[in-house]
XYZ file of C-alpha atoms in Angstrom:
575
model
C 33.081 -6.931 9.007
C 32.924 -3.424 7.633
C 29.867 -1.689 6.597
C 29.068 -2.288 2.677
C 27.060 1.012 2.280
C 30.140 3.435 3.986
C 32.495 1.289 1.205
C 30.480 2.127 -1.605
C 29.741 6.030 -0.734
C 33.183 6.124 -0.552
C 34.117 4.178 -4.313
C 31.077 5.103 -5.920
C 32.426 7.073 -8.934
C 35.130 3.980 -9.440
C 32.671 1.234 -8.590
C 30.198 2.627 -11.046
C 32.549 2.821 -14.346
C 33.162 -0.757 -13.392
C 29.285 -1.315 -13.717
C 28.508 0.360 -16.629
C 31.394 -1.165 -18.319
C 29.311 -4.172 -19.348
C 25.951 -4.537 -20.950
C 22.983 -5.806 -19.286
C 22.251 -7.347 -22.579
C 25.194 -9.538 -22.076
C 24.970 -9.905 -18.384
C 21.641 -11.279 -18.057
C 21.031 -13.631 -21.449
C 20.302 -16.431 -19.135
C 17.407 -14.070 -17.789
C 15.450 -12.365 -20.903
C 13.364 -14.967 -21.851
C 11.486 -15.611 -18.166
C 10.671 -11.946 -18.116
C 7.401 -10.822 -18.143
C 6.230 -8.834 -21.421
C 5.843 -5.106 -20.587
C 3.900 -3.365 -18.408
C 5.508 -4.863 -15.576
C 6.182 -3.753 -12.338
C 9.970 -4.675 -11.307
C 12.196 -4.153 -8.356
C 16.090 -3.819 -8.783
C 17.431 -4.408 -5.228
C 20.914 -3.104 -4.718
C 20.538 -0.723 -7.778
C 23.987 0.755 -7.942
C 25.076 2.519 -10.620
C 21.895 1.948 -12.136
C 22.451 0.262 -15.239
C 20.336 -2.564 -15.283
C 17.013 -0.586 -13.840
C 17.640 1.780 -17.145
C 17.785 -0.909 -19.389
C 14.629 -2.966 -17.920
C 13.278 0.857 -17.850
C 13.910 1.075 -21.081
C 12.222 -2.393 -22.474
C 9.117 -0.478 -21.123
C 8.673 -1.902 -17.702
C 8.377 -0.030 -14.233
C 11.194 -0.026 -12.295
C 11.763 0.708 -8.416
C 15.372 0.467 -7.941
C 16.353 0.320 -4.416
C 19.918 1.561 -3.194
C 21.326 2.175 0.201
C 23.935 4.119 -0.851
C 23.596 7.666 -1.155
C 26.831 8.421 -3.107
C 25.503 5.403 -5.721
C 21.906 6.703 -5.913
C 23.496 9.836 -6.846
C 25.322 8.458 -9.427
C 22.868 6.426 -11.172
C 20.350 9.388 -11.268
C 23.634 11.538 -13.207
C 24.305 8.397 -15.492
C 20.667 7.647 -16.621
C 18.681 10.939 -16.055
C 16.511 10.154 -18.442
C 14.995 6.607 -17.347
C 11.592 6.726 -15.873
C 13.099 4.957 -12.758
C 12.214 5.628 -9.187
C 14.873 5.830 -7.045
C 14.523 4.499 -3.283
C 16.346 4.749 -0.613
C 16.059 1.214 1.064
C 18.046 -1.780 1.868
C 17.859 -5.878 2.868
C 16.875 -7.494 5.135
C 14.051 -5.249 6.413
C 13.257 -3.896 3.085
C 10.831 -0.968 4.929
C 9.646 1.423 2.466
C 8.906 -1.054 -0.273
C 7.036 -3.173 1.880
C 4.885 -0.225 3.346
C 4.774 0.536 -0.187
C 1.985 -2.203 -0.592
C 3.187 -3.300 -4.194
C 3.639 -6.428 -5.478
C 6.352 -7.126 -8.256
C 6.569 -9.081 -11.184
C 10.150 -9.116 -11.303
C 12.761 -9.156 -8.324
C 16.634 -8.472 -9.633
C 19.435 -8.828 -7.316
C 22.217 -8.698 -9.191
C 25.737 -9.114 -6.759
C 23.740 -8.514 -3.596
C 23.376 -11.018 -1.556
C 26.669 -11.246 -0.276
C 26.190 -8.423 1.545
C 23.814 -9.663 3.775
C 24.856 -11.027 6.943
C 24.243 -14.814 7.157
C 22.121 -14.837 9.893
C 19.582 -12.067 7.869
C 19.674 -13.842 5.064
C 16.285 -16.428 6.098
C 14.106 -13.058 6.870
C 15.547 -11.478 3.760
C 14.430 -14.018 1.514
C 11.057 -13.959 3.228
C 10.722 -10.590 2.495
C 11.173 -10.962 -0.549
C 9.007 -13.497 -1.634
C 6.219 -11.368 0.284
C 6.579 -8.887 -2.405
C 6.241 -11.288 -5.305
C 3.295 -11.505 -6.944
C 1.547 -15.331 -7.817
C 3.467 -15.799 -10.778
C 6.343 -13.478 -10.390
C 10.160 -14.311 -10.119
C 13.564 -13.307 -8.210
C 16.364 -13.179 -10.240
C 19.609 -13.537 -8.237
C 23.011 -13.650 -9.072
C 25.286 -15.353 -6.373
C 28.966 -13.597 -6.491
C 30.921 -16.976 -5.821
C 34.708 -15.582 -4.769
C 36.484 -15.171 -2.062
C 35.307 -12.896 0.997
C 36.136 -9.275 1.007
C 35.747 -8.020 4.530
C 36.514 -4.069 4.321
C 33.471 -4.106 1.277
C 31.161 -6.241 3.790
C 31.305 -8.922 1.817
C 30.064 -12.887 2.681
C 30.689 -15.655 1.681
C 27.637 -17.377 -0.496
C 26.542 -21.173 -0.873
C 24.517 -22.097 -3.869
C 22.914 -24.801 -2.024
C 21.405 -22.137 0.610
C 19.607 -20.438 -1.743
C 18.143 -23.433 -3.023
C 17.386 -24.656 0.348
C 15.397 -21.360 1.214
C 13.383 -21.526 -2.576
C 12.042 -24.980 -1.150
C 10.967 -23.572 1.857
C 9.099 -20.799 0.298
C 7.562 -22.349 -1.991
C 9.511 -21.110 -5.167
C 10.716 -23.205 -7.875
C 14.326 -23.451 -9.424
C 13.805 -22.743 -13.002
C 17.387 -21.439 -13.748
C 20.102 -22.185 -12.405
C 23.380 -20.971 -14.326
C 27.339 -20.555 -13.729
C 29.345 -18.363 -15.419
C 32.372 -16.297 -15.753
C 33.094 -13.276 -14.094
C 32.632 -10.754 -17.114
C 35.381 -8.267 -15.308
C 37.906 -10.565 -15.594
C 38.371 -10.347 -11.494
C 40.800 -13.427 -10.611
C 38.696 -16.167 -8.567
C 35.179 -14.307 -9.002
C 32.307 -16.832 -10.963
C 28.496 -15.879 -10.764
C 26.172 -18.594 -10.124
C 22.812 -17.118 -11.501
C 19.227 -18.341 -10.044
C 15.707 -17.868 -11.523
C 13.167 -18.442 -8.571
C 9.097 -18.238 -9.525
C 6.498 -18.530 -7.027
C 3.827 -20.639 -8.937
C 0.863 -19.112 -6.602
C 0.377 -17.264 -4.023
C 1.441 -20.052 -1.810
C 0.058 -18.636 1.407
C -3.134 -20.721 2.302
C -4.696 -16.815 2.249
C -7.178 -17.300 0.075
C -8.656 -20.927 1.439
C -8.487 -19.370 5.007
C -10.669 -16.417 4.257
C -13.152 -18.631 2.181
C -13.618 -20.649 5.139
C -14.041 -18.291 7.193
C -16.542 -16.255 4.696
C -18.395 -19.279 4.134
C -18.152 -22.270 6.690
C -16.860 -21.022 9.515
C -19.233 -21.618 12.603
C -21.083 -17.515 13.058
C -23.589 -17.432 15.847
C -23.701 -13.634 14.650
C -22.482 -11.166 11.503
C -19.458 -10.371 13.443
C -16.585 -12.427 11.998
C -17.811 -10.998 8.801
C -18.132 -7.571 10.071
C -14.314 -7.488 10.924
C -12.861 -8.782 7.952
C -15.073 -6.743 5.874
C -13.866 -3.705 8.372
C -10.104 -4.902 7.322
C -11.225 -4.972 3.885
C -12.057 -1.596 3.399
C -8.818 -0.337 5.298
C -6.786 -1.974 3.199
C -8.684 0.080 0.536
C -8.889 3.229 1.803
C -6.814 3.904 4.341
C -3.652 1.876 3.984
C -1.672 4.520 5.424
C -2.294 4.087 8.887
C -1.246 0.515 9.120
C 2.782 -0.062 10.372
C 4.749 -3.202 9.877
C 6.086 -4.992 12.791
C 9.528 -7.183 12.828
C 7.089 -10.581 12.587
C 6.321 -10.109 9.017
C 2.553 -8.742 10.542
C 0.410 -5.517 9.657
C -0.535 -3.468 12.741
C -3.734 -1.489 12.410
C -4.906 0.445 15.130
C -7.757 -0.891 16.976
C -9.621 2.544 16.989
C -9.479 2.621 12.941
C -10.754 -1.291 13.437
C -13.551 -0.146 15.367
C -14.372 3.187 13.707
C -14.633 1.286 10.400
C -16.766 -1.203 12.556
C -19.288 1.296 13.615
C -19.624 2.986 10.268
C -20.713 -0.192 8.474
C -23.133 -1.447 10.968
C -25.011 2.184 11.805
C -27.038 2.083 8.807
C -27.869 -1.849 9.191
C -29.301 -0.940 12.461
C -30.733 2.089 11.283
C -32.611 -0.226 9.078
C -33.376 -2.680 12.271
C -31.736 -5.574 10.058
C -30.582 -8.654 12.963
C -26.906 -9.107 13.513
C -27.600 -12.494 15.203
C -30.928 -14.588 16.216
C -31.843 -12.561 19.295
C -31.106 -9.467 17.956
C -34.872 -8.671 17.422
C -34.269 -4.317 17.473
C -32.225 -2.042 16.832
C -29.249 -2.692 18.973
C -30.912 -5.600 21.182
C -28.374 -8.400 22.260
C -25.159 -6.438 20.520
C -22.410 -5.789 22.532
C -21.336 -2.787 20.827
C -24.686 -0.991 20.567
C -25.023 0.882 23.823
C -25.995 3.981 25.024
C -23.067 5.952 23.529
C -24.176 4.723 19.945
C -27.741 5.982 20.654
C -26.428 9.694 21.147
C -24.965 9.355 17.929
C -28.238 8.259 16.027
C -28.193 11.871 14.372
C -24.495 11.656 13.166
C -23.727 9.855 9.627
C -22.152 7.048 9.292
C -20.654 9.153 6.728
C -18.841 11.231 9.200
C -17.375 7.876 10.835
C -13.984 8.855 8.783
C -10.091 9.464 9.570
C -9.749 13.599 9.619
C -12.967 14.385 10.990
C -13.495 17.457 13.567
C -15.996 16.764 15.993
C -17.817 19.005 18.376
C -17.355 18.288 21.960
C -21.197 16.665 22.295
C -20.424 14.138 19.187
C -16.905 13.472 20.328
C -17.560 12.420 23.534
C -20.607 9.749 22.742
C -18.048 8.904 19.272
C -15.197 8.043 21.802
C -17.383 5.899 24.150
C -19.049 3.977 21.025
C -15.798 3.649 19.649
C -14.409 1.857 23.038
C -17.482 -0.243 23.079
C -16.876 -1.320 19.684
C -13.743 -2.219 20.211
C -13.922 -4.221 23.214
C -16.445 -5.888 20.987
C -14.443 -6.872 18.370
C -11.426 -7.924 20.955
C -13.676 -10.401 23.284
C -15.883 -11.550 19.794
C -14.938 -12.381 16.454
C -10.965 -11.783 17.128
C -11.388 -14.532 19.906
C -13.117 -16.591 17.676
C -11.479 -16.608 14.786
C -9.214 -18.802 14.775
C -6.165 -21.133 13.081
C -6.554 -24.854 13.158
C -4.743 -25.034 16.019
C -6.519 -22.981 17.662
C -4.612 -19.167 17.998
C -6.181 -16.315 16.781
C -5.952 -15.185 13.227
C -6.248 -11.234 14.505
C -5.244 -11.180 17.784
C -5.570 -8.023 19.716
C -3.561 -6.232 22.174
C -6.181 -3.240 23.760
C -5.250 -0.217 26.100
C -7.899 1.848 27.739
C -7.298 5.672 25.827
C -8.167 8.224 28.105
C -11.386 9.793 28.507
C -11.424 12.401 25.321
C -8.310 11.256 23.625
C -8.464 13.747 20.790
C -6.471 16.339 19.352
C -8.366 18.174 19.764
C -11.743 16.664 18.520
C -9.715 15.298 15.308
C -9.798 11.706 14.865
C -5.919 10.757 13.982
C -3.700 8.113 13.673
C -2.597 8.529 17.537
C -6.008 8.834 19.044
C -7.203 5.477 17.203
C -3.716 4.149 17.755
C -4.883 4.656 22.108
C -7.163 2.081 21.853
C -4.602 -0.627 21.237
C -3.740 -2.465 17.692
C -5.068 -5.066 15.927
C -2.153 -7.673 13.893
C -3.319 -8.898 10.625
C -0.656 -11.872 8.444
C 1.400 -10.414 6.119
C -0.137 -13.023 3.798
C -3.702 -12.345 4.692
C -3.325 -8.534 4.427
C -1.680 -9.193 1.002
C -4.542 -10.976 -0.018
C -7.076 -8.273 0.969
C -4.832 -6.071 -0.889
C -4.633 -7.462 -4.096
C -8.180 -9.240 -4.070
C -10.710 -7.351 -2.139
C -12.439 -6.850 -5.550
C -13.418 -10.870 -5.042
C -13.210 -11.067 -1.412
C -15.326 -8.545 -0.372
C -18.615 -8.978 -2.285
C -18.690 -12.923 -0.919
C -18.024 -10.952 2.259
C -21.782 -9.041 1.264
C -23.602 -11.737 0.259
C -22.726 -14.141 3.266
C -23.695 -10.935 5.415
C -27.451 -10.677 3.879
C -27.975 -14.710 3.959
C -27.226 -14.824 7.329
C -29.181 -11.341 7.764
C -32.461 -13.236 6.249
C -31.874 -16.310 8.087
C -32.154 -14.132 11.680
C -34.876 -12.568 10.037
C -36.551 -15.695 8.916
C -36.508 -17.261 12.659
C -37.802 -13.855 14.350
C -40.960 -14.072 11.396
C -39.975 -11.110 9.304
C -39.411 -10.856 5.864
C -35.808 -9.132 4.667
C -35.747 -8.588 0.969
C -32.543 -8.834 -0.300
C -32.990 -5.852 -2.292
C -33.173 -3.785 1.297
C -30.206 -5.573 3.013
C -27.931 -4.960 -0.258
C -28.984 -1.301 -0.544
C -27.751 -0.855 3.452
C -24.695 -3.035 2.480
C -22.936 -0.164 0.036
C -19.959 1.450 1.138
C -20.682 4.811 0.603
C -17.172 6.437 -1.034
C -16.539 10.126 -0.236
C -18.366 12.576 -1.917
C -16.989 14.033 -5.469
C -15.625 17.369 -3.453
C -13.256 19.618 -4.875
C -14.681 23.040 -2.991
C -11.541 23.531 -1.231
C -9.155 22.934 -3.599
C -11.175 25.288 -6.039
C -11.124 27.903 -3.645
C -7.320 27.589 -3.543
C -6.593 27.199 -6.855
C -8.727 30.687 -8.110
C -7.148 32.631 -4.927
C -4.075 31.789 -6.305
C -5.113 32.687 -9.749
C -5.882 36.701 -8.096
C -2.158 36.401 -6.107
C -0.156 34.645 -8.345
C 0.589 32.548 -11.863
C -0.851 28.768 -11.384
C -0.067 26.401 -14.288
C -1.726 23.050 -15.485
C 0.647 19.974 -13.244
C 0.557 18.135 -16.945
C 1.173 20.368 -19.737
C 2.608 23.258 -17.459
C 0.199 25.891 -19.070
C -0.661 28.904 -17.900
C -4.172 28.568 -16.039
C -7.279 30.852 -15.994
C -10.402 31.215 -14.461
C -11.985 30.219 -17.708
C -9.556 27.077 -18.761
C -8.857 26.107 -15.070
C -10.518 22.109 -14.096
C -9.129 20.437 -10.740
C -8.398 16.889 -12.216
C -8.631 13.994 -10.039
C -4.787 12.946 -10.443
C -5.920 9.020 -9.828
C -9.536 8.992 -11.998
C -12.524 8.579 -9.336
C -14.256 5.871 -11.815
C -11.044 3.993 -10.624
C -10.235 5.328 -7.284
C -13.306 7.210 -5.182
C -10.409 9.656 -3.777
C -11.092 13.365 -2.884
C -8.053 14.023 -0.744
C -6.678 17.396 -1.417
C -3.041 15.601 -2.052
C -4.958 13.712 -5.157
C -6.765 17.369 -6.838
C -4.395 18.483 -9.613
C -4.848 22.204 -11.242
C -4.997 21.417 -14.938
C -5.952 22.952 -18.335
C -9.767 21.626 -18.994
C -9.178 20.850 -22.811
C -6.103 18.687 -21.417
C -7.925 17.270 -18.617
C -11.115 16.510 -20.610
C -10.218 15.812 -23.956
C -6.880 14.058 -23.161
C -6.248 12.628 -19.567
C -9.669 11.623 -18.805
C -10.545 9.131 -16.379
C -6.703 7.429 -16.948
C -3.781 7.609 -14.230
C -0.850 9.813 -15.280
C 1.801 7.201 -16.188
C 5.137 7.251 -14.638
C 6.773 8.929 -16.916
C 4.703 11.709 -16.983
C 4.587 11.863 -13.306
C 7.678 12.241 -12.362
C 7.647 15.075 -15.169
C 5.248 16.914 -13.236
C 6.942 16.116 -9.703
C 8.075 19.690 -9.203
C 4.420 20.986 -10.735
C 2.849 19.127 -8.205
C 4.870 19.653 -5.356
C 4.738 23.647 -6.193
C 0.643 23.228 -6.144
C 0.724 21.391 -3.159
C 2.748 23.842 -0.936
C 1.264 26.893 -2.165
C -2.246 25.481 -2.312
C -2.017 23.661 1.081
C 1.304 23.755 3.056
C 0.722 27.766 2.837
C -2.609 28.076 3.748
C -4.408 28.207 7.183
C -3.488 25.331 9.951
C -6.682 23.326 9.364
C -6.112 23.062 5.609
C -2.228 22.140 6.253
C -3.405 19.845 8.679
C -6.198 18.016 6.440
C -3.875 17.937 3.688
C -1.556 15.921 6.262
C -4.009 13.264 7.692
C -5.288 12.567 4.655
C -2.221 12.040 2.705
C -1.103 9.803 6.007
C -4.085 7.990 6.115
C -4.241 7.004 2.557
C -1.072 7.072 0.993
C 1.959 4.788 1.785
C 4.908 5.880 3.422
C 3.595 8.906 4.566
C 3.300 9.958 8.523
C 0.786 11.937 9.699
C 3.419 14.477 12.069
C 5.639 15.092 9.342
C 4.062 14.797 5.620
C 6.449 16.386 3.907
C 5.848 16.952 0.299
C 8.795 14.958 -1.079
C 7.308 11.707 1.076
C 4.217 12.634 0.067
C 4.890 12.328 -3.869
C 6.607 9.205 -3.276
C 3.370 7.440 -1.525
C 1.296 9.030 -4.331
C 3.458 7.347 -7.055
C 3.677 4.070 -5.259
C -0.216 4.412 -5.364
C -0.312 4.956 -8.996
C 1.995 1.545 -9.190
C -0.642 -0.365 -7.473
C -3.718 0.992 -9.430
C -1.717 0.843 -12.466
C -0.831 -3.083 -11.795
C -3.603 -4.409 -8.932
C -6.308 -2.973 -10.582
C -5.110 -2.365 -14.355
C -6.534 1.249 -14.547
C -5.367 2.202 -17.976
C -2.606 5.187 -18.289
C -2.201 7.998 -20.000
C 0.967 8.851 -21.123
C 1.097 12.466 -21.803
C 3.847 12.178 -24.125
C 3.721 15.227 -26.080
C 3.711 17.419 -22.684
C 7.051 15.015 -21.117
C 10.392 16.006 -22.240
């Protein structure tokens, strides 16, 4: 069997006249009325020559249109350069970027696709795919029923397998519709499918809650790591890799550096972890000696990107292997499936003694420690619902808190605990990316990454690009020069929408390399760990710019549609 993507790079320009040829309007009336109203987030898998992601574009929803082929990509961006449509270079069964993506669709089109994918993929495909629908959500999938072409890597299809794999996956069979091949190819008929997932399906939800609220805790620890996964899943989602299990790996230094910087201030405060735990780090496995040399160094500071002096970086990297070990023999052990197999489980290393890079805590340095595998289904969850799941996460923290408390004969207002409970976000910092901005005001012309105005000292703001009411985000990658009438009395605190991002993609790229990819090492390299460690997609030894946008806007998606952050849309500044 040949390969499909070396067939189309070589028809493309033929293959897409055939395309566009017919309407989507035509093509898809058995679809229209099961999709969503607009805004909705959709993915087009096997895009080709992008006619039906310009049309859904153009009904006002927000399409990522995924295409292997490089000559086809090409072709749809020539055809429809005016649809606000991202295209992605990605393919089935594996799917990578849009699952690293972290975005959850509404809509899933694969229109003449899935004979392309080798029968024996087809099970994993299909799982990926329903990972990246949201509770609600449906595939539409047209089934090319025909005979087998092998030099276009072509399959043949069975109706009854797709149904088969909906049942497994929990979807249900709202649609199912043959018709006529609308080329008028001799033998070809479509058999058309629409799949929704009703919820999410996964047993997610129930699992945490059980493990929030009944699960057996003879400390805060099982708490303590999921609220530590919590907050990476918010903050620093860019560290995390996929494996071929359908699993999130996070590294078990980021696990444990997340640890430490939530329970510092609790023992600052001398609040119990568990019922013997009657000071400061008393009975806790992770509060040695190492965490005592750091009793002058913020929890604040506990944060991916940080440069450490030697002193601080040698008691950080013993607290950190305490913690960890912690966390690996503890609540990972513990936590548990009904049968009995861990939920997390953790594979450790020993790093070497001073790991760093030097004194920067990175991706590989908390990678040394070992990684820690999280569900697909669970991480989704965390994802999408942290808003909910983390504040039972809080309160189940202080009860048990005052209950220790209660036993030793101390009194823990709840007013106290909650006040050492906050996350403390980053603080509102633009400094740097001030500095930048006015040196290149002396050197150079800088212009506003919205309107494209010419800046000044006097009409220059730095514009959080995703609003900080939304988003607490100070990363260099996310401070936009703009025009302060446009950022204050238009933008505000709204996300750029899509089409008015990829507008200002060369704007922003232009301010980031000048700003930042020009400037001294340690600013290059900030720029870099940050945009890795937040920011999908993006790797921490090679963040170039273009990968760098593409995380950012895949960002915007998910505030946009997670968290419903209302847009802006710029109009009068797109063309």
């Amino acid at each position: 069997m040949k390969d499909p993507v070396a067939w189309y790079d070589k028809h493309a320009s033929t293959v897409a006249a055939q395309y566009e040829s017919v309407k989507s309007e035509s093509l898809y009336e058995w679809l229209t009325e099961f999709l969503p109203k607009p805004p909705a987030l959709v993915l087009d898998v096997g895009a080709g020559s992008g006619r039906d992601a310009a049309w859904l574009a153009a009904k006002g929803y927000e399409v990522f249109a995924i295409e292997p082929s490089k000559s086809m990509r090409r072709v749809a961006k020539m055809l429809h350069p005016a649809a606000p449509v991202r295209w992605v270079h990605d393919s089935l069964p594996k799917l990578d970027y849009t699952v690293r993506s972290g975005l959850s669709f509404d809509v899933i089109l694969l229109s003449g696709v899935w004979m392309h994918v080798p029968p024996g993929q087809r099970p994993r495909a299909f799982r990926k795919l329903v990972n990246l629908l949201r509770p609600g959500g449906i595939i539409a999938i047209s089934l090319r029923i025909g005979p087998e072409e092998p030099e276009r890597g072509m399959y043949g299809v069975d109706s009854s397998e797709i149904e088969s794999l909906a049942k497994k996956h929990g979807t249900i069979v709202h649609r199912a519709v043959e018709r006529e091949d609308l080329l008028g190819r001799d033998g070809v008929r479509w058999k058309n499918y629409v799949l929704r997932f009703p919820d999410d399906g996964t047993g997610a939800l129930p699992l945490l809650r059980h493990v929030i609220l009944n699960d057996d805790k003879s400390s805060t620890y099982k708490l303590g790591l999921l609220r530590s996964i919590c907050r990476i899943a918010d903050g620093s989602a860019g560290l995390v890799r996929l494996t071929d299990d359908d699993r999130v790996s996070i590294p078990l230094g980021l696990v444990a550096l997340t640890w430490l910087r939530l329970y510092k201030p609790l023992l600052a405060a001398d609040f119990p972890q568990n019922p013997r735990n009657i000071s400061g780090g008393v009975h806790l496995g992770f509060a040695r000696e190492a965490l005592d040399r750091l009793a002058a160094f913020s929890h604040l500071d506990m944060r991916v990107g940080i440069r450490l002096g030697a002193t601080d970086a040698v008691a950080l990297h013993r607290a950190l292997r305490d913690a960890a070990r912690t966390i690996r023999i503890m609540p990972a052990r513990h936590m548990t499936f009904p049968d009995g197999t861990p939920i997390l489980p953790v594979s450790h290393t020993t790093p070497p003694p001073l790991a760093l890079n030097p004194y920067v805590i990175d991706e590989p340095y908390l990678r040394s420690f070992g990684e820690m595998l999280v569900p697909w289904r669970i991480w989704q969850a965390v994802q999408r619902f942290a808003v909910w799941i983390e504040p039972a996460l809080v309160e189940e923290w202080i009860r048990l808190m005052q209950g220790y408390a209660e036993t030793q004969g101390r009194d823990l207002p709840r007013d106290r605990a909650a006040a050492a409970m906050i996350w403390s976000d980053p603080t509102r910092d633009v400094a740097i990316a001030k500095r930048q901005a006015r040196d290149l005001l002396e050197s150079s012309d800088l212009h506003c990454v919205w309107s494209g105005k010419r800046l000044s000292t006097k009409s220059l703001d730095l514009d959080h690009c995703f609003p900080w009411s939304a988003w607490p985000c100070s990363d260099l990658w996310n401070l936009m020069p703009a025009n302060r009438s446009v950022n204050q009395r238009e933008k505000g605190a709204k996300l750029p929408s899509a089409t008015l991002m990829l507008a200002a993609r060369e704007r922003i790229m232009s301010w980031w390399e000048a700003a930042y990819g020009l400037s001294s090492p340690l600013i290059h390299k900030r720029f870099a760990l940050e945009a890795a460690s937040s920011l999908p997609g993006v790797l921490p030894l090679d963040a170039d710019l273009d990968s760098c946008f593409e995380g950012a806007f895949a960002q915007r998606a998910k505030l946009r549609y997670d968290q419903r952050v209302p847009e802006w849309s710029g109009e009068k500044y797109v063309e």
